[in-house]
């Protein structure tokens, strides 16, 4: 049975540090576990999830911490530790007025690469072209007609997964479909499994839940990893030219600086 909710660290008015509280609400834990199919986790959810909001009926954010970090916090019986940051943001509270999504928490992108192997529900695999389009446009239509600004999901297998309810409304984990035709050249340093993102499946669209900076980096990594050989060579030459230009500008700046300095 999960332990009673007792702050692992105490809050001191003068410190401005929020206490760390284990998540022990069984209904909340079961809701998250059932919705995402997290039964295969190496540790039960109540042993690895914490919040920073004691007494809140539904915490705003839930963080995953390792078992060793949990043991360290458990050992601080006197509340001497002042912990400013701990764990990885795993879930964020979401508000659904119509009640169409049974789980009150969406999966955070910060922890998706760790949790994805244990997620057996709310998963959707896209072929490379659709995955790239989702990163670029931040939205894919799942029904209706393609517009000039928002492309239509074209992967028949993914469309069937959505239609059949195998991936229902709410947060879902999006990855690239493994295909024999994919021949990645590991240049970006990312494996195929690391191209995993979170998205929100609404009534008519998939909407990316990833920040623009991270989605842009993933797009660049995709371009490096799956670009044709001639494109990769041209891109390499272009980068060399940009590097030479930067070095020339730096040298020129140094010369101007010295000239001004000795006037």
Tab-separated table of C-alpha atoms in Angstrom:
chain	number	residue	atom	x	y	z
A	1	UNK	CA	0.000	0.000	0.000
A	2	UNK	CA	1.247	3.514	-0.759
A	3	UNK	CA	2.488	5.615	2.167
A	4	UNK	CA	0.433	8.404	3.703
A	5	UNK	CA	1.045	11.833	2.245
A	6	UNK	CA	3.801	13.318	4.370
A	7	UNK	CA	6.066	16.059	2.971
A	8	UNK	CA	9.516	14.657	2.243
A	9	UNK	CA	10.933	18.121	2.893
A	10	UNK	CA	9.519	20.927	4.999
A	11	UNK	CA	8.748	24.417	3.775
A	12	UNK	CA	10.331	27.311	5.639
A	13	UNK	CA	8.779	30.752	5.245
A	14	UNK	CA	12.169	32.404	5.060
A	15	UNK	CA	13.578	30.018	2.434
A	16	UNK	CA	10.918	30.419	-0.248
A	17	UNK	CA	11.314	26.722	-1.116
A	18	UNK	CA	8.219	24.606	-1.709
A	19	UNK	CA	8.079	21.248	0.107
A	20	UNK	CA	8.299	17.949	-1.744
A	21	UNK	CA	5.229	15.767	-1.325
A	22	UNK	CA	4.804	12.147	-2.507
A	23	UNK	CA	1.766	11.526	-4.695
A	24	UNK	CA	-0.423	8.973	-2.921
A	25	UNK	CA	-3.927	9.666	-4.269
A	26	UNK	CA	-4.897	6.195	-5.513
A	27	UNK	CA	-7.620	7.453	-7.853
A	28	UNK	CA	-5.204	9.900	-9.454
A	29	UNK	CA	-2.461	7.277	-9.769
A	30	UNK	CA	-4.810	4.678	-11.245
A	31	UNK	CA	-6.182	7.225	-13.700
A	32	UNK	CA	-2.703	8.018	-15.037
A	33	UNK	CA	-1.611	4.377	-15.094
A	34	UNK	CA	-4.754	3.160	-16.866
A	35	UNK	CA	-4.896	5.974	-19.419
A	36	UNK	CA	-1.290	5.587	-20.580
A	37	UNK	CA	-0.940	1.864	-19.882
A	38	UNK	CA	1.940	2.296	-17.443
A	39	UNK	CA	1.614	-1.035	-15.640
A	40	UNK	CA	5.071	-2.185	-16.794
A	41	UNK	CA	6.989	0.577	-14.992
A	42	UNK	CA	10.004	-0.674	-12.997
A	43	UNK	CA	8.624	1.056	-9.875
A	44	UNK	CA	4.986	1.693	-8.860
A	45	UNK	CA	3.838	5.236	-9.599
A	46	UNK	CA	3.462	6.103	-5.917
A	47	UNK	CA	7.170	5.393	-5.436
A	48	UNK	CA	8.448	7.686	-8.189
A	49	UNK	CA	6.009	10.633	-8.460
A	50	UNK	CA	6.187	13.750	-6.301
A	51	UNK	CA	4.628	17.211	-6.348
A	52	UNK	CA	5.560	20.600	-4.880
A	53	UNK	CA	2.013	21.576	-3.846
A	54	UNK	CA	1.005	20.029	-0.490
A	55	UNK	CA	-2.715	19.845	0.215
A	56	UNK	CA	-3.782	20.581	-3.372
A	57	UNK	CA	-6.685	18.331	-4.492
A	58	UNK	CA	-5.072	18.006	-7.926
A	59	UNK	CA	-1.411	19.096	-8.157
A	60	UNK	CA	-0.463	21.227	-11.142
A	61	UNK	CA	2.709	19.282	-11.984
A	62	UNK	CA	4.017	15.830	-11.119
A	63	UNK	CA	7.713	15.013	-11.188
A	64	UNK	CA	9.495	11.699	-11.594
A	65	UNK	CA	12.406	11.042	-9.236
A	66	UNK	CA	14.765	8.098	-9.073
A	67	UNK	CA	14.619	5.570	-6.242
A	68	UNK	CA	17.989	6.768	-4.894
A	69	UNK	CA	16.766	10.387	-4.773
A	70	UNK	CA	13.605	9.224	-3.022
A	71	UNK	CA	15.676	7.367	-0.407
A	72	UNK	CA	17.747	10.493	0.231
A	73	UNK	CA	14.620	12.584	0.759
A	74	UNK	CA	13.062	9.910	2.998
A	75	UNK	CA	16.184	9.961	5.178
A	76	UNK	CA	15.814	13.697	5.856
A	77	UNK	CA	13.451	13.249	8.812
A	78	UNK	CA	14.318	16.627	10.337
A	79	UNK	CA	13.563	18.521	7.134
A	80	UNK	CA	17.041	20.025	6.965
A	81	UNK	CA	17.364	19.789	3.193
A	82	UNK	CA	16.444	22.813	1.102
A	83	UNK	CA	15.664	21.334	-2.313
A	84	UNK	CA	15.172	23.931	-5.034
A	85	UNK	CA	14.760	21.495	-7.928
A	86	UNK	CA	14.363	17.729	-8.113
A	87	UNK	CA	13.248	15.163	-10.649
A	88	UNK	CA	11.970	15.479	-14.209
A	89	UNK	CA	8.581	16.952	-15.011
A	90	UNK	CA	6.476	13.944	-15.976
A	91	UNK	CA	2.831	15.075	-16.015
A	92	UNK	CA	0.975	18.392	-16.137
A	93	UNK	CA	-2.600	19.032	-15.095
A	94	UNK	CA	-5.085	19.646	-17.916
A	95	UNK	CA	-8.626	20.996	-17.808
A	96	UNK	CA	-11.334	19.378	-19.927
A	97	UNK	CA	-14.757	20.918	-19.337
A	98	UNK	CA	-16.581	18.352	-21.466
A	99	UNK	CA	-14.987	15.385	-19.678
A	100	UNK	CA	-14.007	13.746	-22.973
A	101	UNK	CA	-10.583	12.772	-21.590
A	102	UNK	CA	-10.718	10.645	-18.412
A	103	UNK	CA	-7.172	11.459	-17.277
A	104	UNK	CA	-6.533	14.843	-15.640
A	105	UNK	CA	-2.852	14.871	-16.607
A	106	UNK	CA	-1.050	15.158	-19.911
A	107	UNK	CA	2.357	13.579	-20.446
A	108	UNK	CA	5.153	16.176	-20.411
A	109	UNK	CA	7.723	16.275	-23.206
A	110	UNK	CA	10.514	16.537	-20.615
A	111	UNK	CA	10.100	12.878	-19.627
A	112	UNK	CA	8.643	11.342	-22.781
A	113	UNK	CA	11.865	9.613	-23.846
A	114	UNK	CA	12.131	7.911	-20.481
A	115	UNK	CA	8.463	6.946	-20.135
A	116	UNK	CA	7.730	6.108	-23.797
A	117	UNK	CA	9.036	2.502	-23.576
A	118	UNK	CA	6.504	1.862	-20.777
A	119	UNK	CA	3.528	3.551	-22.466
A	120	UNK	CA	1.301	0.840	-23.959
A	121	UNK	CA	-1.717	3.059	-24.684
A	122	UNK	CA	-2.130	6.453	-26.346
A	123	UNK	CA	0.655	5.719	-28.825
A	124	UNK	CA	0.711	6.647	-32.490
A	125	UNK	CA	3.400	5.820	-35.043
A	126	UNK	CA	3.662	8.046	-38.114
A	127	UNK	CA	5.612	7.551	-41.277
A	128	UNK	CA	8.540	9.904	-41.698
A	129	UNK	CA	6.792	12.412	-43.996
A	130	UNK	CA	3.880	12.899	-41.580
A	131	UNK	CA	6.192	13.121	-38.561
A	132	UNK	CA	8.233	15.804	-40.298
A	133	UNK	CA	5.054	17.680	-41.272
A	134	UNK	CA	3.848	17.618	-37.653
A	135	UNK	CA	7.133	19.105	-36.437
A	136	UNK	CA	7.109	21.753	-39.175
A	137	UNK	CA	3.462	22.853	-39.040
A	138	UNK	CA	2.836	21.908	-35.369
A	139	UNK	CA	-0.554	20.523	-36.415
A	140	UNK	CA	-1.978	17.798	-38.668
A	141	UNK	CA	-5.612	17.523	-39.671
A	142	UNK	CA	-7.043	14.064	-39.011
A	143	UNK	CA	-10.325	14.651	-40.829
A	144	UNK	CA	-11.553	17.012	-43.519
A	145	UNK	CA	-9.617	18.517	-46.405
A	146	UNK	CA	-6.023	19.647	-46.486
A	147	UNK	CA	-5.561	23.414	-46.345
A	148	UNK	CA	-2.690	25.583	-47.503
A	149	UNK	CA	-1.388	26.012	-43.976
A	150	UNK	CA	-2.288	22.714	-42.247
A	151	UNK	CA	-1.541	19.365	-43.957
A	152	UNK	CA	-3.745	16.301	-43.680
A	153	UNK	CA	-2.543	13.130	-41.947
A	154	UNK	CA	-1.832	10.748	-44.823
A	155	UNK	CA	-0.537	7.599	-43.094
A	156	UNK	CA	-3.348	5.000	-43.535
A	157	UNK	CA	-2.192	2.937	-40.537
A	158	UNK	CA	-2.198	5.987	-38.261
A	159	UNK	CA	-5.601	7.083	-39.540
A	160	UNK	CA	-6.961	3.626	-38.720
A	161	UNK	CA	-5.457	3.744	-35.204
A	162	UNK	CA	-7.316	6.994	-34.580
A	163	UNK	CA	-10.550	5.835	-36.190
A	164	UNK	CA	-10.638	2.572	-34.234
A	165	UNK	CA	-9.913	4.262	-30.904
A	166	UNK	CA	-6.603	2.477	-30.320
A	167	UNK	CA	-5.276	5.981	-29.732
A	168	UNK	CA	-8.055	8.019	-28.149
A	169	UNK	CA	-8.560	11.745	-27.486
A	170	UNK	CA	-6.053	13.504	-25.252
A	171	UNK	CA	-2.290	13.407	-24.987
A	172	UNK	CA	-0.550	10.781	-27.107
A	173	UNK	CA	3.030	9.721	-27.714
A	174	UNK	CA	4.083	10.191	-31.349
A	175	UNK	CA	7.027	8.321	-32.869
A	176	UNK	CA	8.352	7.461	-36.322
A	177	UNK	CA	7.001	4.233	-37.776
A	178	UNK	CA	9.745	1.656	-38.187
A	179	UNK	CA	9.996	0.884	-41.875
A	180	UNK	CA	12.421	-1.267	-43.848
A	181	UNK	CA	12.750	1.583	-46.361
A	182	UNK	CA	14.216	3.872	-43.724
A	183	UNK	CA	17.982	3.878	-43.846
A	184	UNK	CA	19.081	6.397	-41.242
A	185	UNK	CA	22.675	7.514	-41.254
A	186	UNK	CA	23.387	8.227	-37.599
A	187	UNK	CA	24.962	11.633	-37.993
A	188	UNK	CA	22.847	13.614	-35.569
A	189	UNK	CA	23.587	11.255	-32.681
A	190	UNK	CA	19.893	10.404	-32.152
A	191	UNK	CA	18.440	6.935	-32.471
A	192	UNK	CA	15.087	6.431	-34.190
A	193	UNK	CA	13.429	5.963	-30.781
A	194	UNK	CA	14.648	9.382	-29.635
A	195	UNK	CA	12.481	11.091	-32.256
A	196	UNK	CA	9.501	10.895	-29.900
A	197	UNK	CA	7.157	13.768	-29.106
A	198	UNK	CA	3.884	14.439	-27.331
A	199	UNK	CA	0.794	15.728	-29.112
A	200	UNK	CA	-2.834	16.419	-28.290
A	201	UNK	CA	-5.431	14.539	-30.275
A	202	UNK	CA	-8.534	16.651	-30.656
A	203	UNK	CA	-11.720	16.016	-32.592
A	204	UNK	CA	-10.208	16.951	-35.955
A	205	UNK	CA	-6.460	17.396	-35.514
A	206	UNK	CA	-3.196	16.432	-33.888
A	207	UNK	CA	-1.493	19.363	-32.168
A	208	UNK	CA	2.157	19.292	-31.127
A	209	UNK	CA	2.852	19.805	-27.408
A	210	UNK	CA	6.556	20.511	-27.926
A	211	UNK	CA	8.210	23.919	-27.723
A	212	UNK	CA	9.265	25.576	-30.958
A	213	UNK	CA	12.969	25.444	-30.083
A	214	UNK	CA	12.934	21.676	-29.492
A	215	UNK	CA	10.783	20.949	-32.549
A	216	UNK	CA	13.186	23.002	-34.677
A	217	UNK	CA	16.152	21.010	-33.342
A	218	UNK	CA	14.362	17.748	-34.110
A	219	UNK	CA	13.647	18.946	-37.652
A	220	UNK	CA	17.339	19.723	-38.155
A	221	UNK	CA	18.278	16.295	-36.773
A	222	UNK	CA	15.813	14.630	-39.151
A	223	UNK	CA	17.284	16.531	-42.092
A	224	UNK	CA	20.792	15.387	-41.148
A	225	UNK	CA	19.839	11.812	-40.435
A	226	UNK	CA	17.529	11.020	-43.342
A	227	UNK	CA	18.626	13.427	-46.091
A	228	UNK	CA	19.850	11.982	-49.439
A	229	UNK	CA	23.607	11.680	-49.800
A	230	UNK	CA	23.946	14.555	-52.300
A	231	UNK	CA	21.882	16.842	-50.088
A	232	UNK	CA	24.031	15.942	-47.081
A	233	UNK	CA	27.196	16.766	-49.057
A	234	UNK	CA	25.798	20.131	-50.161
A	235	UNK	CA	24.707	20.895	-46.612
A	236	UNK	CA	28.198	20.055	-45.363
A	237	UNK	CA	29.799	22.427	-47.893
A	238	UNK	CA	27.336	25.144	-46.925
A	239	UNK	CA	28.254	24.726	-43.255
A	240	UNK	CA	31.975	24.926	-44.087
A	241	UNK	CA	31.358	28.158	-46.029
A	242	UNK	CA	29.408	29.660	-43.124
A	243	UNK	CA	32.205	28.672	-40.716
A	244	UNK	CA	34.818	30.336	-42.953
A	245	UNK	CA	32.688	33.487	-43.141
A	246	UNK	CA	32.334	33.604	-39.364
A	247	UNK	CA	36.080	33.154	-38.883
A	248	UNK	CA	36.798	35.929	-41.437
A	249	UNK	CA	34.413	38.277	-39.640
A	250	UNK	CA	36.091	37.503	-36.318
A	251	UNK	CA	39.562	38.178	-37.764
A	252	UNK	CA	38.352	41.436	-39.330
A	253	UNK	CA	36.847	42.515	-36.014
A	254	UNK	CA	40.128	41.832	-34.238
A	255	UNK	CA	42.046	43.991	-36.769
A	256	UNK	CA	39.581	46.874	-36.441
A	257	UNK	CA	39.742	46.598	-32.658
A	258	UNK	CA	43.528	46.868	-32.656
A	259	UNK	CA	43.491	49.768	-35.097
A	260	UNK	CA	41.048	51.722	-32.912
A	261	UNK	CA	43.024	50.858	-29.803
A	262	UNK	CA	46.263	52.446	-31.109
A	263	UNK	CA	44.777	55.658	-32.532
